[in-house]
């Protein structure tokens, strides 16, 4: 579950039937423990060790490709894109502020299909909880998040009053930067809460309590990628954040022993730059004429609405 950053830490967490072996390992001298670690590393993976899934030196995909930037970049932009990808991919352990409750140990832990920045399969779905009161979901006092892991060996408890649960699949982030660029007036012009045009679609823009327009997330409750990054760091990884003028998402402090903030402003900015620059999914064409006719049908039956 990502609690441990080293083989030594993983061994020290053993208990139950493995407790005597764990105690014998702890009783060894430093040199003897190093021999055990050297043996374990020899079983495979030592040469591929990195802070995440992307191997050191892996080139950035071409502009427009899956996992690549939306447009050609200068050398400085490309270096920043790589730094942001590394921050997105980075495994964070307890010493980097992971937890105390979390859903994954990195952004990439849930966003990796078909490449880093993509979606996640069902086994990384986030669980949300609520109480049904008169058929209406009401969030518990601690919030709707039902985390998958915590730094102790037990799964975090759910609120005992919760009787409504929802699984949410990780969305792909490809093209999210383009969503930020849609003029607010265009979004508001598409509103039709009373279905006045009779097409069966009653679109509603989501205004946050502070007046900002929601654009991202399952319920359009996040206004932009800067807040999206802060929300994910806090809710999914349990990482505290530096204060930023005008930004309100995320936690500035928590109860662990790691000094706050647990991510630097520079790394956070690189992370946002990377997500903002990710290209939308490339469109593959096999039969352009047939596909163009299909697009016309797609629009005529109302799918585009």
PDB file of C-alpha atoms in Angstrom:
ATOM      1  CA  UNK A   1       0.000   0.000   0.000  1.00  0.00           C
ATOM      2  CA  UNK A   2       2.988   2.342  -0.316  1.00  0.00           C
ATOM      3  CA  UNK A   3       3.737   2.857   3.382  1.00  0.00           C
ATOM      4  CA  UNK A   4       7.345   1.772   3.070  1.00  0.00           C
ATOM      5  CA  UNK A   5      10.063   3.362   0.973  1.00  0.00           C
ATOM      6  CA  UNK A   6      12.836   0.778   1.504  1.00  0.00           C
ATOM      7  CA  UNK A   7      13.261  -2.964   1.859  1.00  0.00           C
ATOM      8  CA  UNK A   8      14.503  -2.397   5.408  1.00  0.00           C
ATOM      9  CA  UNK A   9      11.250  -0.663   6.371  1.00  0.00           C
ATOM     10  CA  UNK A  10       9.172  -3.401   4.744  1.00  0.00           C
ATOM     11  CA  UNK A  11      10.961  -6.104   6.745  1.00  0.00           C
ATOM     12  CA  UNK A  12      10.490  -4.195   9.990  1.00  0.00           C
ATOM     13  CA  UNK A  13       6.706  -4.070   9.434  1.00  0.00           C
ATOM     14  CA  UNK A  14       6.386  -7.866   9.450  1.00  0.00           C
ATOM     15  CA  UNK A  15       4.408  -9.505  12.245  1.00  0.00           C
ATOM     16  CA  UNK A  16       2.370 -12.611  12.987  1.00  0.00           C
ATOM     17  CA  UNK A  17       4.179 -15.786  11.905  1.00  0.00           C
ATOM     18  CA  UNK A  18       6.982 -13.609  10.502  1.00  0.00           C
ATOM     19  CA  UNK A  19       7.594 -11.823  13.824  1.00  0.00           C
ATOM     20  CA  UNK A  20      10.518 -14.075  14.915  1.00  0.00           C
ATOM     21  CA  UNK A  21      12.246 -13.560  11.540  1.00  0.00           C
ATOM     22  CA  UNK A  22      11.634  -9.835  11.765  1.00  0.00           C
ATOM     23  CA  UNK A  23      13.091  -9.726  15.295  1.00  0.00           C
ATOM     24  CA  UNK A  24      16.119 -11.760  14.212  1.00  0.00           C
ATOM     25  CA  UNK A  25      16.711  -9.325  11.332  1.00  0.00           C
ATOM     26  CA  UNK A  26      16.484  -6.302  13.650  1.00  0.00           C
ATOM     27  CA  UNK A  27      18.986  -7.971  16.032  1.00  0.00           C
ATOM     28  CA  UNK A  28      21.613  -8.281  13.286  1.00  0.00           C
ATOM     29  CA  UNK A  29      24.495  -5.856  12.989  1.00  0.00           C
ATOM     30  CA  UNK A  30      24.285  -3.058  10.430  1.00  0.00           C
ATOM     31  CA  UNK A  31      26.706  -4.937   8.170  1.00  0.00           C
ATOM     32  CA  UNK A  32      24.648  -8.131   8.354  1.00  0.00           C
ATOM     33  CA  UNK A  33      21.418  -6.290   7.547  1.00  0.00           C
ATOM     34  CA  UNK A  34      23.156  -4.737   4.534  1.00  0.00           C
ATOM     35  CA  UNK A  35      23.973  -8.252   3.337  1.00  0.00           C
ATOM     36  CA  UNK A  36      20.293  -9.245   3.555  1.00  0.00           C
ATOM     37  CA  UNK A  37      19.284  -6.147   1.564  1.00  0.00           C
ATOM     38  CA  UNK A  38      22.005  -6.825  -1.025  1.00  0.00           C
ATOM     39  CA  UNK A  39      20.632 -10.366  -1.454  1.00  0.00           C
ATOM     40  CA  UNK A  40      17.069  -9.112  -1.907  1.00  0.00           C
ATOM     41  CA  UNK A  41      18.153  -6.491  -4.434  1.00  0.00           C
ATOM     42  CA  UNK A  42      20.011  -9.176  -6.389  1.00  0.00           C
ATOM     43  CA  UNK A  43      16.692 -10.932  -7.066  1.00  0.00           C
ATOM     44  CA  UNK A  44      15.840  -8.286  -9.653  1.00  0.00           C
ATOM     45  CA  UNK A  45      15.106  -4.611 -10.122  1.00  0.00           C
ATOM     46  CA  UNK A  46      18.197  -3.043  -8.584  1.00  0.00           C
ATOM     47  CA  UNK A  47      19.308  -1.503 -11.900  1.00  0.00           C
ATOM     48  CA  UNK A  48      15.815  -0.150 -12.580  1.00  0.00           C
ATOM     49  CA  UNK A  49      15.371   1.569  -9.224  1.00  0.00           C
ATOM     50  CA  UNK A  50      13.665   4.948  -9.598  1.00  0.00           C
ATOM     51  CA  UNK A  51      11.331   7.198  -7.641  1.00  0.00           C
ATOM     52  CA  UNK A  52       8.410   6.138  -9.812  1.00  0.00           C
ATOM     53  CA  UNK A  53       7.366   4.001 -12.763  1.00  0.00           C
ATOM     54  CA  UNK A  54       9.129   5.993 -15.489  1.00  0.00           C
ATOM     55  CA  UNK A  55      12.701   4.752 -15.841  1.00  0.00           C
ATOM     56  CA  UNK A  56      15.393   7.460 -15.637  1.00  0.00           C
ATOM     57  CA  UNK A  57      16.116   8.975 -19.038  1.00  0.00           C
ATOM     58  CA  UNK A  58      12.811   7.905 -20.618  1.00  0.00           C
ATOM     59  CA  UNK A  59      12.108  10.401 -23.416  1.00  0.00           C
ATOM     60  CA  UNK A  60       8.934  12.483 -23.507  1.00  0.00           C
ATOM     61  CA  UNK A  61       6.448  11.190 -26.124  1.00  0.00           C
ATOM     62  CA  UNK A  62       6.033  13.288 -29.248  1.00  0.00           C
ATOM     63  CA  UNK A  63       3.701  16.280 -29.222  1.00  0.00           C
ATOM     64  CA  UNK A  64       0.130  15.082 -29.690  1.00  0.00           C
ATOM     65  CA  UNK A  65       0.872  11.469 -28.726  1.00  0.00           C
ATOM     66  CA  UNK A  66      -0.476   9.717 -25.635  1.00  0.00           C
ATOM     67  CA  UNK A  67       1.385  11.137 -22.643  1.00  0.00           C
ATOM     68  CA  UNK A  68       3.069  13.850 -24.675  1.00  0.00           C
ATOM     69  CA  UNK A  69       2.521  17.619 -24.691  1.00  0.00           C
ATOM     70  CA  UNK A  70      -0.237  19.186 -26.739  1.00  0.00           C
ATOM     71  CA  UNK A  71       2.232  21.192 -28.844  1.00  0.00           C
ATOM     72  CA  UNK A  72       5.933  21.380 -29.643  1.00  0.00           C
ATOM     73  CA  UNK A  73       7.918  22.797 -26.739  1.00  0.00           C
ATOM     74  CA  UNK A  74      11.081  24.781 -26.246  1.00  0.00           C
ATOM     75  CA  UNK A  75      13.972  23.164 -24.390  1.00  0.00           C
ATOM     76  CA  UNK A  76      13.018  24.987 -21.174  1.00  0.00           C
ATOM     77  CA  UNK A  77       9.347  23.961 -21.473  1.00  0.00           C
ATOM     78  CA  UNK A  78      10.321  20.370 -22.184  1.00  0.00           C
ATOM     79  CA  UNK A  79      12.566  20.291 -19.098  1.00  0.00           C
ATOM     80  CA  UNK A  80       9.696  21.618 -16.999  1.00  0.00           C
ATOM     81  CA  UNK A  81       7.323  19.058 -18.527  1.00  0.00           C
ATOM     82  CA  UNK A  82       9.763  16.299 -17.527  1.00  0.00           C
ATOM     83  CA  UNK A  83      10.038  17.663 -13.987  1.00  0.00           C
ATOM     84  CA  UNK A  84       6.255  17.737 -13.747  1.00  0.00           C
ATOM     85  CA  UNK A  85       5.991  14.185 -15.049  1.00  0.00           C
ATOM     86  CA  UNK A  86       8.522  13.082 -12.432  1.00  0.00           C
ATOM     87  CA  UNK A  87       6.460  14.787  -9.706  1.00  0.00           C
ATOM     88  CA  UNK A  88       3.316  13.090 -11.020  1.00  0.00           C
ATOM     89  CA  UNK A  89       5.063   9.705 -11.110  1.00  0.00           C
ATOM     90  CA  UNK A  90       6.962  10.013  -7.840  1.00  0.00           C
ATOM     91  CA  UNK A  91       6.296   7.430  -5.122  1.00  0.00           C
ATOM     92  CA  UNK A  92       5.815   9.236  -1.819  1.00  0.00           C
ATOM     93  CA  UNK A  93       6.453   7.431   1.424  1.00  0.00           C
ATOM     94  CA  UNK A  94       5.996   8.470   5.019  1.00  0.00           C
ATOM     95  CA  UNK A  95       9.083  10.683   4.976  1.00  0.00           C
ATOM     96  CA  UNK A  96       7.547  12.680   2.079  1.00  0.00           C
ATOM     97  CA  UNK A  97       4.280  13.150   3.973  1.00  0.00           C
ATOM     98  CA  UNK A  98       2.159  10.297   2.662  1.00  0.00           C
ATOM     99  CA  UNK A  99      -1.043   9.880   4.658  1.00  0.00           C
ATOM    100  CA  UNK A 100      -2.059   9.397   7.369  1.00  0.00           C
ATOM    101  CA  UNK A 101      -4.952   8.186   5.140  1.00  0.00           C
ATOM    102  CA  UNK A 102      -4.553   7.858   1.379  1.00  0.00           C
ATOM    103  CA  UNK A 103      -5.747   6.132  -1.796  1.00  0.00           C
ATOM    104  CA  UNK A 104      -2.388   5.833  -3.564  1.00  0.00           C
ATOM    105  CA  UNK A 105       1.252   6.710  -3.002  1.00  0.00           C
ATOM    106  CA  UNK A 106       1.559   8.858  -6.139  1.00  0.00           C
ATOM    107  CA  UNK A 107      -0.574  10.584  -8.762  1.00  0.00           C
ATOM    108  CA  UNK A 108       0.506   7.860 -11.184  1.00  0.00           C
ATOM    109  CA  UNK A 109      -0.763   5.146  -8.825  1.00  0.00           C
ATOM    110  CA  UNK A 110      -4.294   5.869 -10.099  1.00  0.00           C
ATOM    111  CA  UNK A 111      -3.615   7.678 -13.425  1.00  0.00           C
ATOM    112  CA  UNK A 112      -1.593   5.297 -15.612  1.00  0.00           C
ATOM    113  CA  UNK A 113      -3.686   3.708 -18.377  1.00  0.00           C
ATOM    114  CA  UNK A 114      -2.674   3.542 -21.235  1.00  0.00           C
ATOM    115  CA  UNK A 115       0.254   5.754 -20.141  1.00  0.00           C
ATOM    116  CA  UNK A 116       1.030   7.999 -17.180  1.00  0.00           C
ATOM    117  CA  UNK A 117      -1.617  10.721 -16.999  1.00  0.00           C
ATOM    118  CA  UNK A 118      -4.335   8.348 -18.154  1.00  0.00           C
ATOM    119  CA  UNK A 119      -7.216   6.687 -16.339  1.00  0.00           C
ATOM    120  CA  UNK A 120      -7.280   3.847 -13.843  1.00  0.00           C
ATOM    121  CA  UNK A 121      -8.979   0.429 -13.815  1.00  0.00           C
ATOM    122  CA  UNK A 122     -11.722  -0.624 -11.412  1.00  0.00           C
ATOM    123  CA  UNK A 123      -9.301  -1.824  -8.740  1.00  0.00           C
ATOM    124  CA  UNK A 124      -8.156   1.743  -8.036  1.00  0.00           C
ATOM    125  CA  UNK A 125     -11.667   3.193  -7.869  1.00  0.00           C
ATOM    126  CA  UNK A 126     -12.173   5.758  -5.115  1.00  0.00           C
ATOM    127  CA  UNK A 127     -15.027   5.044  -2.687  1.00  0.00           C
ATOM    128  CA  UNK A 128     -17.268   7.877  -1.532  1.00  0.00           C
ATOM    129  CA  UNK A 129     -19.672   7.539   1.399  1.00  0.00           C
ATOM    130  CA  UNK A 130     -22.785   9.360   2.587  1.00  0.00           C
ATOM    131  CA  UNK A 131     -25.932   8.990   4.661  1.00  0.00           C
ATOM    132  CA  UNK A 132     -29.287   8.795   2.912  1.00  0.00           C
ATOM    133  CA  UNK A 133     -31.708  11.182   4.604  1.00  0.00           C
ATOM    134  CA  UNK A 134     -35.107  11.204   2.955  1.00  0.00           C
ATOM    135  CA  UNK A 135     -33.518   9.793  -0.181  1.00  0.00           C
ATOM    136  CA  UNK A 136     -30.916  12.584  -0.325  1.00  0.00           C
ATOM    137  CA  UNK A 137     -27.208  11.765   0.248  1.00  0.00           C
ATOM    138  CA  UNK A 138     -25.801  13.783   3.159  1.00  0.00           C
ATOM    139  CA  UNK A 139     -22.016  13.783   3.721  1.00  0.00           C
ATOM    140  CA  UNK A 140     -20.617  12.622   7.078  1.00  0.00           C
ATOM    141  CA  UNK A 141     -18.920  15.176   9.315  1.00  0.00           C
ATOM    142  CA  UNK A 142     -15.478  13.995   8.184  1.00  0.00           C
ATOM    143  CA  UNK A 143     -16.401  14.257   4.494  1.00  0.00           C
ATOM    144  CA  UNK A 144     -17.359  11.783   1.791  1.00  0.00           C
ATOM    145  CA  UNK A 145     -13.931  10.254   1.144  1.00  0.00           C
ATOM    146  CA  UNK A 146     -13.582   6.614   2.268  1.00  0.00           C
ATOM    147  CA  UNK A 147      -9.836   6.091   1.945  1.00  0.00           C
ATOM    148  CA  UNK A 148      -8.322   2.773   0.859  1.00  0.00           C
ATOM    149  CA  UNK A 149      -5.224   2.872   3.091  1.00  0.00           C
ATOM    150  CA  UNK A 150      -3.691   4.469   6.151  1.00  0.00           C
ATOM    151  CA  UNK A 151      -0.192   4.363   7.618  1.00  0.00           C
ATOM    152  CA  UNK A 152      -1.188   1.863  10.274  1.00  0.00           C
ATOM    153  CA  UNK A 153      -1.792  -1.721   9.212  1.00  0.00           C
ATOM    154  CA  UNK A 154      -5.597  -1.343   9.258  1.00  0.00           C
ATOM    155  CA  UNK A 155      -7.847  -0.004   6.517  1.00  0.00           C
ATOM    156  CA  UNK A 156      -9.346   3.359   7.514  1.00  0.00           C
ATOM    157  CA  UNK A 157     -12.806   2.936   9.067  1.00  0.00           C
ATOM    158  CA  UNK A 158     -15.879   4.252   7.315  1.00  0.00           C
ATOM    159  CA  UNK A 159     -18.373   6.447   9.138  1.00  0.00           C
ATOM    160  CA  UNK A 160     -20.717   4.054  11.009  1.00  0.00           C
ATOM    161  CA  UNK A 161     -23.727   6.143   9.959  1.00  0.00           C
ATOM    162  CA  UNK A 162     -22.925   5.856   6.236  1.00  0.00           C
ATOM    163  CA  UNK A 163     -25.367   3.725   4.274  1.00  0.00           C
ATOM    164  CA  UNK A 164     -24.738   4.988   0.735  1.00  0.00           C
ATOM    165  CA  UNK A 165     -21.537   4.278  -1.197  1.00  0.00           C
ATOM    166  CA  UNK A 166     -20.362   5.236  -4.664  1.00  0.00           C
ATOM    167  CA  UNK A 167     -17.351   4.017  -6.639  1.00  0.00           C
ATOM    168  CA  UNK A 168     -15.671   6.593  -8.850  1.00  0.00           C
ATOM    169  CA  UNK A 169     -13.268   5.560 -11.569  1.00  0.00           C
ATOM    170  CA  UNK A 170     -10.105   7.590 -12.104  1.00  0.00           C
ATOM    171  CA  UNK A 171     -10.506   9.859 -15.159  1.00  0.00           C
ATOM    172  CA  UNK A 172      -7.799  10.384 -17.753  1.00  0.00           C
ATOM    173  CA  UNK A 173      -6.226  13.853 -17.621  1.00  0.00           C
ATOM    174  CA  UNK A 174      -5.499  14.089 -21.349  1.00  0.00           C
ATOM    175  CA  UNK A 175      -6.568  17.499 -22.636  1.00  0.00           C
ATOM    176  CA  UNK A 176      -7.628  18.884 -19.246  1.00  0.00           C
ATOM    177  CA  UNK A 177      -5.610  22.022 -19.999  1.00  0.00           C
ATOM    178  CA  UNK A 178      -7.903  22.670 -22.965  1.00  0.00           C
ATOM    179  CA  UNK A 179     -10.959  22.466 -20.699  1.00  0.00           C
ATOM    180  CA  UNK A 180      -9.483  25.356 -18.706  1.00  0.00           C
ATOM    181  CA  UNK A 181      -9.350  27.443 -21.888  1.00  0.00           C
ATOM    182  CA  UNK A 182     -13.055  27.200 -22.743  1.00  0.00           C
ATOM    183  CA  UNK A 183     -14.456  30.704 -22.203  1.00  0.00           C
ATOM    184  CA  UNK A 184     -16.812  30.899 -19.257  1.00  0.00           C
ATOM    185  CA  UNK A 185     -19.399  32.608 -21.456  1.00  0.00           C
ATOM    186  CA  UNK A 186     -19.505  29.551 -23.755  1.00  0.00           C
ATOM    187  CA  UNK A 187     -20.210  27.247 -20.824  1.00  0.00           C
ATOM    188  CA  UNK A 188     -22.932  29.503 -19.460  1.00  0.00           C
ATOM    189  CA  UNK A 189     -24.487  29.856 -22.921  1.00  0.00           C
ATOM    190  CA  UNK A 190     -24.971  26.082 -23.018  1.00  0.00           C
ATOM    191  CA  UNK A 191     -27.049  26.077 -19.826  1.00  0.00           C
ATOM    192  CA  UNK A 192     -30.656  24.961 -20.269  1.00  0.00           C
ATOM    193  CA  UNK A 193     -31.858  23.932 -16.790  1.00  0.00           C
ATOM    194  CA  UNK A 194     -35.533  23.952 -17.803  1.00  0.00           C
ATOM    195  CA  UNK A 195     -34.952  22.199 -21.166  1.00  0.00           C
ATOM    196  CA  UNK A 196     -36.497  25.081 -23.065  1.00  0.00           C
ATOM    197  CA  UNK A 197     -35.253  23.710 -26.390  1.00  0.00           C
ATOM    198  CA  UNK A 198     -36.976  20.380 -25.726  1.00  0.00           C
ATOM    199  CA  UNK A 199     -33.992  18.169 -26.528  1.00  0.00           C
ATOM    200  CA  UNK A 200     -34.206  16.331 -23.193  1.00  0.00           C
ATOM    201  CA  UNK A 201     -30.913  17.798 -21.924  1.00  0.00           C
ATOM    202  CA  UNK A 202     -31.069  20.217 -18.991  1.00  0.00           C
ATOM    203  CA  UNK A 203     -27.474  21.347 -18.686  1.00  0.00           C
ATOM    204  CA  UNK A 204     -26.397  23.288 -15.601  1.00  0.00           C
ATOM    205  CA  UNK A 205     -23.152  25.076 -14.921  1.00  0.00           C
ATOM    206  CA  UNK A 206     -21.742  24.384 -11.461  1.00  0.00           C
ATOM    207  CA  UNK A 207     -20.975  27.485  -9.411  1.00  0.00           C
ATOM    208  CA  UNK A 208     -18.761  26.950  -6.382  1.00  0.00           C
ATOM    209  CA  UNK A 209     -19.777  28.662  -3.117  1.00  0.00           C
ATOM    210  CA  UNK A 210     -17.106  31.325  -3.752  1.00  0.00           C
ATOM    211  CA  UNK A 211     -18.570  32.096  -7.188  1.00  0.00           C
ATOM    212  CA  UNK A 212     -15.964  30.348  -9.313  1.00  0.00           C
ATOM    213  CA  UNK A 213     -17.153  28.147 -12.174  1.00  0.00           C
ATOM    214  CA  UNK A 214     -16.494  24.433 -11.706  1.00  0.00           C
ATOM    215  CA  UNK A 215     -14.914  22.667 -14.681  1.00  0.00           C
ATOM    216  CA  UNK A 216     -13.092  19.514 -13.544  1.00  0.00           C
ATOM    217  CA  UNK A 217     -13.896  16.421 -11.483  1.00  0.00           C
ATOM    218  CA  UNK A 218     -16.815  14.026 -11.477  1.00  0.00           C
ATOM    219  CA  UNK A 219     -19.269  16.784 -10.518  1.00  0.00           C
ATOM    220  CA  UNK A 220     -17.474  19.819 -11.974  1.00  0.00           C
ATOM    221  CA  UNK A 221     -16.639  20.898  -8.442  1.00  0.00           C
ATOM    222  CA  UNK A 222     -13.023  21.915  -9.138  1.00  0.00           C
ATOM    223  CA  UNK A 223     -12.411  25.198 -10.987  1.00  0.00           C
ATOM    224  CA  UNK A 224      -8.972  24.640 -12.558  1.00  0.00           C
ATOM    225  CA  UNK A 225      -5.897  22.423 -12.651  1.00  0.00           C
ATOM    226  CA  UNK A 226      -4.063  24.308  -9.909  1.00  0.00           C
ATOM    227  CA  UNK A 227      -6.894  23.467  -7.503  1.00  0.00           C
ATOM    228  CA  UNK A 228      -7.202  19.976  -9.037  1.00  0.00           C
ATOM    229  CA  UNK A 229      -3.569  19.277  -8.103  1.00  0.00           C
ATOM    230  CA  UNK A 230      -4.055  20.606  -4.576  1.00  0.00           C
ATOM    231  CA  UNK A 231      -7.252  18.602  -4.121  1.00  0.00           C
ATOM    232  CA  UNK A 232      -5.613  15.390  -5.331  1.00  0.00           C
ATOM    233  CA  UNK A 233      -2.505  15.825  -3.203  1.00  0.00           C
ATOM    234  CA  UNK A 234      -4.575  16.352  -0.072  1.00  0.00           C
ATOM    235  CA  UNK A 235      -7.471  13.915  -0.625  1.00  0.00           C
ATOM    236  CA  UNK A 236      -5.730  11.079  -2.454  1.00  0.00           C
ATOM    237  CA  UNK A 237      -2.210  11.167  -0.961  1.00  0.00           C
ATOM    238  CA  UNK A 238      -2.659  13.056   2.312  1.00  0.00           C
ATOM    239  CA  UNK A 239       0.122  15.504   1.374  1.00  0.00           C
ATOM    240  CA  UNK A 240      -0.027  19.017   2.855  1.00  0.00           C
ATOM    241  CA  UNK A 241       0.412  22.037   0.601  1.00  0.00           C
ATOM    242  CA  UNK A 242       1.971  25.499   0.661  1.00  0.00           C
ATOM    243  CA  UNK A 243      -0.463  28.422   0.757  1.00  0.00           C
ATOM    244  CA  UNK A 244      -1.135  30.034  -2.629  1.00  0.00           C
ATOM    245  CA  UNK A 245      -2.980  33.297  -3.125  1.00  0.00           C
ATOM    246  CA  UNK A 246      -6.555  32.747  -4.308  1.00  0.00           C
ATOM    247  CA  UNK A 247      -6.389  28.948  -3.996  1.00  0.00           C
ATOM    248  CA  UNK A 248      -8.444  27.229  -1.310  1.00  0.00           C
ATOM    249  CA  UNK A 249      -8.315  23.468  -1.986  1.00  0.00           C
ATOM    250  CA  UNK A 250      -6.140  21.105   0.023  1.00  0.00           C
ATOM    251  CA  UNK A 251      -4.830  21.023   3.588  1.00  0.00           C
ATOM    252  CA  UNK A 252      -1.975  23.167   4.867  1.00  0.00           C
ATOM    253  CA  UNK A 253      -1.300  21.026   7.949  1.00  0.00           C
ATOM    254  CA  UNK A 254      -1.849  17.507   9.262  1.00  0.00           C
ATOM    255  CA  UNK A 255      -0.966  15.507  12.338  1.00  0.00           C
ATOM    256  CA  UNK A 256       2.122  13.570  11.230  1.00  0.00           C
ATOM    257  CA  UNK A 257       5.776  14.220  12.051  1.00  0.00           C
ATOM    258  CA  UNK A 258       6.758  15.478   8.586  1.00  0.00           C
ATOM    259  CA  UNK A 259       7.189  19.276   8.439  1.00  0.00           C
ATOM    260  CA  UNK A 260       4.467  21.137   6.522  1.00  0.00           C
ATOM    261  CA  UNK A 261       4.137  21.787   3.646  1.00  0.00           C
ATOM    262  CA  UNK A 262       5.011  18.297   2.417  1.00  0.00           C
ATOM    263  CA  UNK A 263       5.433  19.370  -1.213  1.00  0.00           C
ATOM    264  CA  UNK A 264       7.301  22.466  -2.341  1.00  0.00           C
ATOM    265  CA  UNK A 265       5.673  25.246  -4.319  1.00  0.00           C
ATOM    266  CA  UNK A 266       8.199  24.642  -7.119  1.00  0.00           C
ATOM    267  CA  UNK A 267       7.327  20.950  -7.432  1.00  0.00           C
ATOM    268  CA  UNK A 268       3.623  21.735  -7.265  1.00  0.00           C
ATOM    269  CA  UNK A 269       3.962  24.323 -10.045  1.00  0.00           C
ATOM    270  CA  UNK A 270       5.832  21.828 -12.236  1.00  0.00           C
ATOM    271  CA  UNK A 271       3.105  19.246 -11.575  1.00  0.00           C
ATOM    272  CA  UNK A 272       0.387  21.672 -12.681  1.00  0.00           C
ATOM    273  CA  UNK A 273       2.414  22.652 -15.773  1.00  0.00           C
ATOM    274  CA  UNK A 274       2.687  18.981 -16.764  1.00  0.00           C
ATOM    275  CA  UNK A 275      -1.033  18.278 -16.367  1.00  0.00           C
ATOM    276  CA  UNK A 276      -1.960  21.488 -18.156  1.00  0.00           C
ATOM    277  CA  UNK A 277       0.276  20.635 -21.101  1.00  0.00           C
ATOM    278  CA  UNK A 278      -0.876  17.021 -21.621  1.00  0.00           C
ATOM    279  CA  UNK A 279      -2.240  16.503 -25.115  1.00  0.00           C
ATOM    280  CA  UNK A 280      -5.803  15.279 -25.654  1.00  0.00           C
ATOM    281  CA  UNK A 281      -6.125  11.672 -26.847  1.00  0.00           C
ATOM    282  CA  UNK A 282      -4.846  11.398 -30.429  1.00  0.00           C
ATOM    283  CA  UNK A 283      -7.584  10.687 -32.948  1.00  0.00           C
ATOM    284  CA  UNK A 284      -6.806   7.682 -35.116  1.00  0.00           C
ATOM    285  CA  UNK A 285      -8.381   7.549 -38.568  1.00  0.00           C
ATOM    286  CA  UNK A 286      -8.943   4.288 -40.436  1.00  0.00           C
ATOM    287  CA  UNK A 287     -11.772   5.267 -42.840  1.00  0.00           C
ATOM    288  CA  UNK A 288     -12.138   9.047 -42.819  1.00  0.00           C
ATOM    289  CA  UNK A 289     -15.219   9.167 -45.076  1.00  0.00           C
ATOM    290  CA  UNK A 290     -17.124   6.601 -43.008  1.00  0.00           C
ATOM    291  CA  UNK A 291     -16.070   8.226 -39.752  1.00  0.00           C
ATOM    292  CA  UNK A 292     -17.136  11.680 -40.957  1.00  0.00           C
ATOM    293  CA  UNK A 293     -20.584  10.352 -41.838  1.00  0.00           C
ATOM    294  CA  UNK A 294     -20.733   8.711 -38.409  1.00  0.00           C
ATOM    295  CA  UNK A 295     -19.875  12.027 -36.782  1.00  0.00           C
ATOM    296  CA  UNK A 296     -22.854  13.622 -38.535  1.00  0.00           C
ATOM    297  CA  UNK A 297     -25.144  10.869 -37.208  1.00  0.00           C
ATOM    298  CA  UNK A 298     -23.597  11.251 -33.725  1.00  0.00           C
ATOM    299  CA  UNK A 299     -24.565  14.920 -33.760  1.00  0.00           C
ATOM    300  CA  UNK A 300     -27.995  14.485 -35.376  1.00  0.00           C
ATOM    301  CA  UNK A 301     -29.250  12.014 -32.745  1.00  0.00           C
ATOM    302  CA  UNK A 302     -28.252  14.354 -29.910  1.00  0.00           C
ATOM    303  CA  UNK A 303     -25.066  12.751 -28.567  1.00  0.00           C
ATOM    304  CA  UNK A 304     -23.116  16.004 -29.040  1.00  0.00           C
ATOM    305  CA  UNK A 305     -25.556  17.864 -26.783  1.00  0.00           C
TER     306      UNK A 305
END
